[in-house]
PDB file of C-alpha atoms in Angstrom:
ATOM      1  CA  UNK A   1      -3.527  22.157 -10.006  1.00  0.00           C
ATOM      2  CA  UNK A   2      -5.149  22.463  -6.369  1.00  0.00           C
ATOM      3  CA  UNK A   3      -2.809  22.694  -3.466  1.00  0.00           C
ATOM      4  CA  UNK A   4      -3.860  22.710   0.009  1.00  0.00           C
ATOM      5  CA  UNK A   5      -2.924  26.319   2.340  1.00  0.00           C
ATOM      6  CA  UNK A   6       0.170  26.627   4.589  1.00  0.00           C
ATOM      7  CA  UNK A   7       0.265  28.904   7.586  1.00  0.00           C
ATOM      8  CA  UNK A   8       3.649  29.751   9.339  1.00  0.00           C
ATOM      9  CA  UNK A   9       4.252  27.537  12.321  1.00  0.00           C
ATOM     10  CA  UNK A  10       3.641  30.024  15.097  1.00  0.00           C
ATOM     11  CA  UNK A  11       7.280  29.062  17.066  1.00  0.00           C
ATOM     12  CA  UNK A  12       8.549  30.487  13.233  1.00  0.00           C
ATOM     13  CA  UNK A  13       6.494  33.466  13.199  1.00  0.00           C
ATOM     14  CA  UNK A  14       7.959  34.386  16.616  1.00  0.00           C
ATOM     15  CA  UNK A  15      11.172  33.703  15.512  1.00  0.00           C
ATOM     16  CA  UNK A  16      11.501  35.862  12.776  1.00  0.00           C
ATOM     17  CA  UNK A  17       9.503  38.426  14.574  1.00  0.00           C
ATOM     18  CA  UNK A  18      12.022  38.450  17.257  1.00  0.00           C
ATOM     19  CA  UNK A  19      14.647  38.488  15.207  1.00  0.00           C
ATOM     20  CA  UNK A  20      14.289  41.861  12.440  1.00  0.00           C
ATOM     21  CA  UNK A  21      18.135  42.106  11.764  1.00  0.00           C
ATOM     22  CA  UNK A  22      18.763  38.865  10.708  1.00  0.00           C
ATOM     23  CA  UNK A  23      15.766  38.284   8.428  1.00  0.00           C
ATOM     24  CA  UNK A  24      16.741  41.787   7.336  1.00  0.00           C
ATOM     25  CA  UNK A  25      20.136  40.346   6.486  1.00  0.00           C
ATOM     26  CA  UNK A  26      18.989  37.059   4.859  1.00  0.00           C
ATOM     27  CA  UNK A  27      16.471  38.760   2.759  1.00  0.00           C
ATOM     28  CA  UNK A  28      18.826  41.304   1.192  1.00  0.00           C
ATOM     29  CA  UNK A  29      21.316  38.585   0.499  1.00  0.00           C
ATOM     30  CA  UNK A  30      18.880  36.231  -0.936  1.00  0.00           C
ATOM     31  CA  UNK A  31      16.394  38.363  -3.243  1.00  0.00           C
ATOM     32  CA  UNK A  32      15.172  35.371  -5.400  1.00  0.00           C
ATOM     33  CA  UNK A  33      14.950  32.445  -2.950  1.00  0.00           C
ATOM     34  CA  UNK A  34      13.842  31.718   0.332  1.00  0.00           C
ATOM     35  CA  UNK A  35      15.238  28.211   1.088  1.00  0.00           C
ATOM     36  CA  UNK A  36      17.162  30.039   3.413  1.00  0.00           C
ATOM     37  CA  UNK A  37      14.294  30.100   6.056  1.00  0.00           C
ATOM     38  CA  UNK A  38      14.728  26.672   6.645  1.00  0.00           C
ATOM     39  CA  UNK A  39      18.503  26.711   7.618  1.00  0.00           C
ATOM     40  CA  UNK A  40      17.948  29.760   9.811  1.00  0.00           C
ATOM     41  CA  UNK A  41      15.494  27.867  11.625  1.00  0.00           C
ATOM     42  CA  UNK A  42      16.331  24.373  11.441  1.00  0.00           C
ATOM     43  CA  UNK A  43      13.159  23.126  10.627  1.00  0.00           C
ATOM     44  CA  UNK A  44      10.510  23.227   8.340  1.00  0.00           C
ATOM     45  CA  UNK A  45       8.345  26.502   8.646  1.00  0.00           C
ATOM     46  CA  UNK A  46       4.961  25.750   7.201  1.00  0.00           C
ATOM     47  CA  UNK A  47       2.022  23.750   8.227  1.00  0.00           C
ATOM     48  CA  UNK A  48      -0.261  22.486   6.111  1.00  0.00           C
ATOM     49  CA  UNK A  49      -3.987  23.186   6.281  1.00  0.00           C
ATOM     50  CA  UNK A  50      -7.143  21.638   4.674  1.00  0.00           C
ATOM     51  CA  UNK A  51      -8.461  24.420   2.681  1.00  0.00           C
ATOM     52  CA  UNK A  52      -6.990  24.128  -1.378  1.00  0.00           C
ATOM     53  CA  UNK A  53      -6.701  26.591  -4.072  1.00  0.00           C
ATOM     54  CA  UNK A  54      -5.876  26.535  -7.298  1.00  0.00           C
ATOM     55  CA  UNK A  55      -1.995  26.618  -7.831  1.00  0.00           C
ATOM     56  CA  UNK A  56      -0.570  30.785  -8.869  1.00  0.00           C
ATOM     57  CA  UNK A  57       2.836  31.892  -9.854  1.00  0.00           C
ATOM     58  CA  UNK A  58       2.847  35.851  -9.529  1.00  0.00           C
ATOM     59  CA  UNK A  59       4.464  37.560 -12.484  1.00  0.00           C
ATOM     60  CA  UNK A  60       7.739  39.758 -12.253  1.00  0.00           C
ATOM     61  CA  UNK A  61       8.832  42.842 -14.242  1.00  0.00           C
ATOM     62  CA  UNK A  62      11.875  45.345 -14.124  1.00  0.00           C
ATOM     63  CA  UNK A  63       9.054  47.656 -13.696  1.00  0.00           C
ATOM     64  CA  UNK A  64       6.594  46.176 -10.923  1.00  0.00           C
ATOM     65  CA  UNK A  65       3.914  48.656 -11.913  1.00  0.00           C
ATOM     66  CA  UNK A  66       3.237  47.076 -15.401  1.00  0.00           C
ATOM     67  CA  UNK A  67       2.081  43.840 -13.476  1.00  0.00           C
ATOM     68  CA  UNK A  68       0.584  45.029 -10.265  1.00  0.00           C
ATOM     69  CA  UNK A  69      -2.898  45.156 -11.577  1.00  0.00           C
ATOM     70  CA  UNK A  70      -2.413  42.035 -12.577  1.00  0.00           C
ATOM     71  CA  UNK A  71      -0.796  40.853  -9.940  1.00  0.00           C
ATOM     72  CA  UNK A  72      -3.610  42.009  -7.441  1.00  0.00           C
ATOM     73  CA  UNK A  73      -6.218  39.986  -9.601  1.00  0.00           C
ATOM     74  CA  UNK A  74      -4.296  36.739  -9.504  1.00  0.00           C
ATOM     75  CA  UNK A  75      -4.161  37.051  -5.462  1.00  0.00           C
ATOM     76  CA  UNK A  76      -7.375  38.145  -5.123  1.00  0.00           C
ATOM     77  CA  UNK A  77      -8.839  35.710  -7.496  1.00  0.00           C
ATOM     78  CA  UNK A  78      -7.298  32.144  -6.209  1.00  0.00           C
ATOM     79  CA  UNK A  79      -7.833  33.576  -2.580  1.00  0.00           C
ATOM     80  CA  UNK A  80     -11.438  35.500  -2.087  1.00  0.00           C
ATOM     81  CA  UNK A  81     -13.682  31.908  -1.433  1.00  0.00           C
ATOM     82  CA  UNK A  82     -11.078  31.225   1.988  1.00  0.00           C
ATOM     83  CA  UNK A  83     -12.962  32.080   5.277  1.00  0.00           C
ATOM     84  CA  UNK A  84     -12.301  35.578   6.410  1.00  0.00           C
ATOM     85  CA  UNK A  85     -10.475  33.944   9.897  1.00  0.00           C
ATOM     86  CA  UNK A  86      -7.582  32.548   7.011  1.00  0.00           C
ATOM     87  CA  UNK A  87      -7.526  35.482   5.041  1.00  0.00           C
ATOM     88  CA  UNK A  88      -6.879  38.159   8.120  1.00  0.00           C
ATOM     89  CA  UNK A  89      -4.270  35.347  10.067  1.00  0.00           C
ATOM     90  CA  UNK A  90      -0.981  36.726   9.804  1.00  0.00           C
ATOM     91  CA  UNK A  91       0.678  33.180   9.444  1.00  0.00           C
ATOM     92  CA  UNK A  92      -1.228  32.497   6.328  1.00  0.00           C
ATOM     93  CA  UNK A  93       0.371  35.498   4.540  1.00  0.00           C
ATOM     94  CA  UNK A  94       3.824  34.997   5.840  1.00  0.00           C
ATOM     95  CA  UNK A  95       3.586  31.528   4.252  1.00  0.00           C
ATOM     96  CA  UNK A  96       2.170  33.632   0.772  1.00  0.00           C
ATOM     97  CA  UNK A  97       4.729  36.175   1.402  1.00  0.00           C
ATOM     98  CA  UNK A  98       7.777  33.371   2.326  1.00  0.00           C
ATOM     99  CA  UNK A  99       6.745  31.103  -0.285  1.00  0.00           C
ATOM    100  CA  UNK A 100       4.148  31.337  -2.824  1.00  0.00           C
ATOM    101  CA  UNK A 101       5.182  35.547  -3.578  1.00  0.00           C
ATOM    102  CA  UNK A 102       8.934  35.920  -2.231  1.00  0.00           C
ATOM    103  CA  UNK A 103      10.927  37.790  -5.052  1.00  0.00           C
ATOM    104  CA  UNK A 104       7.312  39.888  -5.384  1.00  0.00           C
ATOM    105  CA  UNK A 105       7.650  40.597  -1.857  1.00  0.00           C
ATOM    106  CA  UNK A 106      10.894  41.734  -1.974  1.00  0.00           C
ATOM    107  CA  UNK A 107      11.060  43.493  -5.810  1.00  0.00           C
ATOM    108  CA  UNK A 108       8.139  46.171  -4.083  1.00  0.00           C
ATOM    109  CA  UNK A 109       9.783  46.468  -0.368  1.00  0.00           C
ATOM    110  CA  UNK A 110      11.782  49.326   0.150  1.00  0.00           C
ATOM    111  CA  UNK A 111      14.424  47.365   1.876  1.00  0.00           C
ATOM    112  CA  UNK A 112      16.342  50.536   3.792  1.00  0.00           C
ATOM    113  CA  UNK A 113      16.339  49.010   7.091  1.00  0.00           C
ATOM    114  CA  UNK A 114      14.683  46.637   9.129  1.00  0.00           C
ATOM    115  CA  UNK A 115      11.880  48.184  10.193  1.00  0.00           C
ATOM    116  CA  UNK A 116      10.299  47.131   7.199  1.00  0.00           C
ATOM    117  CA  UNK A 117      10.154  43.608   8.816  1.00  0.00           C
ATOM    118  CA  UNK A 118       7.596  44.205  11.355  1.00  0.00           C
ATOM    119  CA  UNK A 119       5.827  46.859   9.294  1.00  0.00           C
ATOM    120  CA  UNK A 120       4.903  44.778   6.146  1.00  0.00           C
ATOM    121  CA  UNK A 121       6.704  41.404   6.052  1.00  0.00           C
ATOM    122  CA  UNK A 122       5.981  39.891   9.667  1.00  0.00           C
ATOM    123  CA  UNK A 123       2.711  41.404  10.200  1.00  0.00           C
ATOM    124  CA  UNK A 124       0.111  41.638  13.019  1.00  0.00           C
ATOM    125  CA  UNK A 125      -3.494  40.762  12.470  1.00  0.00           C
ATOM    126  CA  UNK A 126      -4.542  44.335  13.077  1.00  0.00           C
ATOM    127  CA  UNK A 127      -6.816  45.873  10.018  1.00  0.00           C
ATOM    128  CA  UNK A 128      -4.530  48.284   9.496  1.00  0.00           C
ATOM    129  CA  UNK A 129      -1.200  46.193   9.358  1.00  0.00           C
ATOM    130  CA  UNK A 130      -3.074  43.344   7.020  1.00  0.00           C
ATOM    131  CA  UNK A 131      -4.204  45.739   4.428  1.00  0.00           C
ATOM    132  CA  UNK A 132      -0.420  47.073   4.558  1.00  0.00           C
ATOM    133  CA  UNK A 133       0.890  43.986   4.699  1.00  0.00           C
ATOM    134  CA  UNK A 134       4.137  43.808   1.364  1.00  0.00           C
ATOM    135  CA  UNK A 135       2.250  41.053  -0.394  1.00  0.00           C
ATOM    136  CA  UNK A 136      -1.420  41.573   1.499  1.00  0.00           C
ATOM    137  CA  UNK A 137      -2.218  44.829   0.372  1.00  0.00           C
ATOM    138  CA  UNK A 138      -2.619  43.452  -3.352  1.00  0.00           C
ATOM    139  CA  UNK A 139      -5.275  40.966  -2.390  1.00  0.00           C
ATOM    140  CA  UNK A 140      -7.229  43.678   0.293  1.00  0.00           C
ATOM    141  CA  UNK A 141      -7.232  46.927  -2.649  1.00  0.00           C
ATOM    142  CA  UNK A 142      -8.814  44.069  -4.969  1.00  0.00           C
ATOM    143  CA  UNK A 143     -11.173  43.409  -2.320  1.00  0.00           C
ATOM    144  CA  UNK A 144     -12.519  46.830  -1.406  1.00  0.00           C
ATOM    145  CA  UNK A 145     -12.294  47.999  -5.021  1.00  0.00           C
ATOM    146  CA  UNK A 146     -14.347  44.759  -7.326  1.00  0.00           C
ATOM    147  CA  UNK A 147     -17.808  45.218  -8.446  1.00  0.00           C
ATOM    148  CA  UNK A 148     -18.985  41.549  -8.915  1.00  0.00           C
ATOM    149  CA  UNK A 149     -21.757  42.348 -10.876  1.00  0.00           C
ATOM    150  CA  UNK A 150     -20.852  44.451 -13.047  1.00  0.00           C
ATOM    151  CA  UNK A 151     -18.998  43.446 -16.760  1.00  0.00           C
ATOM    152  CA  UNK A 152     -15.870  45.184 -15.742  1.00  0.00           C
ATOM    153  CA  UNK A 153     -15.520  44.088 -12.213  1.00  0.00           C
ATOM    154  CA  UNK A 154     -12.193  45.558 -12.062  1.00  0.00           C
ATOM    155  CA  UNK A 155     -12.816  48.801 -13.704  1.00  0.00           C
ATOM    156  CA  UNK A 156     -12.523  50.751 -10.299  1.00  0.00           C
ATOM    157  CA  UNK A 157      -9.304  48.372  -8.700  1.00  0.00           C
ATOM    158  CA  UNK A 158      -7.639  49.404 -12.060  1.00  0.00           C
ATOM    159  CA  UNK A 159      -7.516  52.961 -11.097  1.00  0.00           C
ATOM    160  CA  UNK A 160      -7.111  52.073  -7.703  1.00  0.00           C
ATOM    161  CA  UNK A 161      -3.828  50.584  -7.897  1.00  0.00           C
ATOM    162  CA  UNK A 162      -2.395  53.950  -9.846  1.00  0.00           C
ATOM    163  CA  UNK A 163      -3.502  56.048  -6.459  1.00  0.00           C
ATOM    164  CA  UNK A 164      -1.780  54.795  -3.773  1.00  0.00           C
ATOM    165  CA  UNK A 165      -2.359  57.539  -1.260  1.00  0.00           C
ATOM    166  CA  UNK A 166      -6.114  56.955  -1.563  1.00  0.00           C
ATOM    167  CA  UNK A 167      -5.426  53.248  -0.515  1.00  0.00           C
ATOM    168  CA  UNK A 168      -3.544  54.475   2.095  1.00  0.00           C
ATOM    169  CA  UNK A 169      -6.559  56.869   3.558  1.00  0.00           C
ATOM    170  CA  UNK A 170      -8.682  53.863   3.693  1.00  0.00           C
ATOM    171  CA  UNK A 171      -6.526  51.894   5.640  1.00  0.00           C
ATOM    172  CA  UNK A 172      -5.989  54.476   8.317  1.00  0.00           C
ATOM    173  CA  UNK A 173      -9.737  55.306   8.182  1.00  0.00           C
ATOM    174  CA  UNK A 174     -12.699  53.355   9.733  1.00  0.00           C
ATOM    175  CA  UNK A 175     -14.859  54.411   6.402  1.00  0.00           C
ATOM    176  CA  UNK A 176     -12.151  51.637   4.547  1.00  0.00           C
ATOM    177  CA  UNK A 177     -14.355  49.190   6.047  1.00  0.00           C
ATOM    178  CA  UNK A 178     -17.523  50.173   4.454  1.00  0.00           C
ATOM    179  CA  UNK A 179     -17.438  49.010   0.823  1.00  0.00           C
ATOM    180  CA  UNK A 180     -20.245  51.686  -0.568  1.00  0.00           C
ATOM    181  CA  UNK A 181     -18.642  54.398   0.580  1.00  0.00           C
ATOM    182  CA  UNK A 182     -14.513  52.933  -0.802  1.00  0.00           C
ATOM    183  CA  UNK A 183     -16.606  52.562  -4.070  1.00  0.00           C
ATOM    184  CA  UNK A 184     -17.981  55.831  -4.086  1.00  0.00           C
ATOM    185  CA  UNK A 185     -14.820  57.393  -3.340  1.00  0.00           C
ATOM    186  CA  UNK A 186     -13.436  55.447  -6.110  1.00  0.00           C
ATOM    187  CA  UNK A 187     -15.808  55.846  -8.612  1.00  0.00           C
ATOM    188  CA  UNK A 188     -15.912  59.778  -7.884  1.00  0.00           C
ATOM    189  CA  UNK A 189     -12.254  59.957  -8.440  1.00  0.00           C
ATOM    190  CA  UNK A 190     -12.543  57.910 -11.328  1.00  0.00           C
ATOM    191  CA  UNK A 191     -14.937  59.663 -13.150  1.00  0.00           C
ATOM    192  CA  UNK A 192     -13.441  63.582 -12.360  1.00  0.00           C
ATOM    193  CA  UNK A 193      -9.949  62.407 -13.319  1.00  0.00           C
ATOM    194  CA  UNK A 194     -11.410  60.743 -16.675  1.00  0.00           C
ATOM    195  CA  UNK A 195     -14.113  64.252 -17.333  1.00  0.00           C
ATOM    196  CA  UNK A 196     -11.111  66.673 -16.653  1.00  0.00           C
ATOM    197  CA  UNK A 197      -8.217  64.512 -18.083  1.00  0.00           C
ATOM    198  CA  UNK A 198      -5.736  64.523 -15.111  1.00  0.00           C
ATOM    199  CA  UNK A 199      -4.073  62.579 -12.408  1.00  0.00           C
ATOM    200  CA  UNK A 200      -4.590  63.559  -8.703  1.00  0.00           C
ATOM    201  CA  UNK A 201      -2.002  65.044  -6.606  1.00  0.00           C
ATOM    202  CA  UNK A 202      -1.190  62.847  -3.188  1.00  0.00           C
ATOM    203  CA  UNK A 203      -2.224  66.167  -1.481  1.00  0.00           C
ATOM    204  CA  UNK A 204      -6.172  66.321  -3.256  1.00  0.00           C
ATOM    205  CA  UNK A 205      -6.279  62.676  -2.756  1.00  0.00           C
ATOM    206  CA  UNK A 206      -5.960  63.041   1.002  1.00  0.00           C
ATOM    207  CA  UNK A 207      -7.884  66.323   0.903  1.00  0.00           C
ATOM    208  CA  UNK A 208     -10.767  64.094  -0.440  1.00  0.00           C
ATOM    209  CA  UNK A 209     -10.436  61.590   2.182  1.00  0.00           C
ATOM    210  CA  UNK A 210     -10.705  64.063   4.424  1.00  0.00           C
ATOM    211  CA  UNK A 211     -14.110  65.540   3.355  1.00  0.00           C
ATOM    212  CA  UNK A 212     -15.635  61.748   2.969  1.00  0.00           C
ATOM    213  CA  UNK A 213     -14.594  61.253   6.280  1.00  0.00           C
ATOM    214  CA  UNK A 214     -16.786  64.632   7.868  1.00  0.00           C
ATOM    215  CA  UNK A 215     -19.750  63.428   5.761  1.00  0.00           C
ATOM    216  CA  UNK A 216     -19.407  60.022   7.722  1.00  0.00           C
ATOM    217  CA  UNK A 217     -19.254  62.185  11.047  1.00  0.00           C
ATOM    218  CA  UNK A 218     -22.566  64.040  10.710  1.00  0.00           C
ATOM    219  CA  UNK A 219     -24.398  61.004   8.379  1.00  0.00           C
ATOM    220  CA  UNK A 220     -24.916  57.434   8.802  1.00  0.00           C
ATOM    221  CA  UNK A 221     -22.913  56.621   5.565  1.00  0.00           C
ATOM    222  CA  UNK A 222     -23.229  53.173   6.673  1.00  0.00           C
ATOM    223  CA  UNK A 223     -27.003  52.671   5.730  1.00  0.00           C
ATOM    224  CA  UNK A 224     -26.388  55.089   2.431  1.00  0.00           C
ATOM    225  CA  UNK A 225     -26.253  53.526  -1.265  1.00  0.00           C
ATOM    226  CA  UNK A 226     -23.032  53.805  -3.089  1.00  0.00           C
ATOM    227  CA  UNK A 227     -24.934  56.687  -5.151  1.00  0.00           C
ATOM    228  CA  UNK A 228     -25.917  58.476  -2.557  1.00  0.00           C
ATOM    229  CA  UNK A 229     -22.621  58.882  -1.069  1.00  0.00           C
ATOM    230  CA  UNK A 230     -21.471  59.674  -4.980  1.00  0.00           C
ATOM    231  CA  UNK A 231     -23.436  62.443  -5.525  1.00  0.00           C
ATOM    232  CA  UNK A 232     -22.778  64.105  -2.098  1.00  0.00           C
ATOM    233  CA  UNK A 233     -18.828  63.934  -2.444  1.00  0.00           C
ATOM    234  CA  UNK A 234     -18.115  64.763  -6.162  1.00  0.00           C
ATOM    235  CA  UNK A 235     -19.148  68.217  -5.900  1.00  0.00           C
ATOM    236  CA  UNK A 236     -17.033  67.850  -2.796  1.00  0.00           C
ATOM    237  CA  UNK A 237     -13.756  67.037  -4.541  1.00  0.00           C
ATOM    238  CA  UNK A 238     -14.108  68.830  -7.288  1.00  0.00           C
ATOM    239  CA  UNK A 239     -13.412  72.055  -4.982  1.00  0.00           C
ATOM    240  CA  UNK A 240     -10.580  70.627  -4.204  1.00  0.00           C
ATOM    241  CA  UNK A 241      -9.462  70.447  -7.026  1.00  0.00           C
ATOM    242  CA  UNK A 242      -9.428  73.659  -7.977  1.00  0.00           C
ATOM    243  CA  UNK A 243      -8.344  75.111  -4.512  1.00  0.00           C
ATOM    244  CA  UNK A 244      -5.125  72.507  -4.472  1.00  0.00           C
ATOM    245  CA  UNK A 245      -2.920  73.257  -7.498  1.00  0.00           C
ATOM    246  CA  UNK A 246       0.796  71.753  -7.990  1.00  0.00           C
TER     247      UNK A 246
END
């Protein structure tokens, strides 16, 4: 079933944003429903747009990590063929977080406080802030991560989703932006973990990040093929490897 986009009305967005506590407070007492929004504000908070996609309902598990691969796909899938100004407006993913993704939103926040408010639920339209965004981040590591043309598009945003702190380097890093070089980082990872039958430590993850980002400082990584890059940072990380042990 098609239904047609929602962003937040912008007085709403300000509202919440203004107010952290409170949505703090509503969210914690209401983990599997947000018809709250409405009485907080007194009116309705969405708009609706003219761009349509095909209906989703996320899926939910004790343990989020058996459906965040799958999770990720479903976003990325129904979403990818909006315009880029949609998909990087903060009001459009407060109405996906509010509405179409709430008790996913709040089953992988780490509800401590409310600072977690402004830093993933209510968030800016910054790179940085959308590809962190609580339900955002599962559409943008699909998006860096798919290889359209190949069989297994998803081969590489299936390991992605297991290592976290890579995602995390490419969101703080300009190189995040430049899709042959995520995919050779990926792929490199990929393939050592897979050849030496291990999972990365946070520490060699960032370590590796680190190295792809002083290639990009001395070589115009933006003009390189995805193999190129590959073959210059695998022997690269696999020193680190062996230099960073738990």
């Amino acid at each position: 079933m098609e239904i047609n986009i929602k962003y937040m009305k912008e007085v709403a967005y300000v509202t919440l944003q203004k107010n952290p506590e409170e949505v703090y407070k509503r969210i914690v007492n209401h983990p599997n429903d947000s018809s709250w929004l409405k009485e907080y504000l007194g009116f309705d908070p969405y708009e609706v747009k003219e761009y349509s996609i095909e209906d989703f309902t996320l899926k939910l598990s004790e343990n989020y990590d058996e459906v965040l691969f799958e999770n990720s796909v479903i976003l990325y899938e129904h979403l990818k063929h909006l315009p880029r100004y949609i998909l990087c407006d903060p009001r459009f993913w407060a109405w996906i977080t509010f509405e179409k993704a709430y008790e996913v939103a709040y089953a992988t926040s780490n509800l401590t406080n409310s600072s977690v408010i402004g830093s993933s639920w209510l968030i800016t339209n910054s790179r940085r802030s959308l590809m962190l965004g609580v339900v955002s981040r599962f559409f943008f590591m699909v998006q860096i991560s798919v290889e359209e043309t190949k069989a297994d598009k998803y081969e590489l945003t299936q390991y992605l989703v297991t290592n976290m702190e890579t995602y995390r380097g490419f969101c703080y890093r300009n190189m995040g932006m430049l899709k042959n070089v995520t995919l050779a980082v990926i792929r490199a990872q990929k393939d050592i973990c897979d050849r030496l039958n291990m999972t990365l430590l946070d520490s060699q993850s960032a370590e590796m990040l680190k190295e792809t980002s002083k290639i990009g400082s001395v070589m115009l990584v933006d003009v390189m093929s995805q193999e190129e890059i590959y073959e210059l940072i695998v022997p690269k990380f696999l020193k680190i490897i062996v230099s960073i042990k738990e």
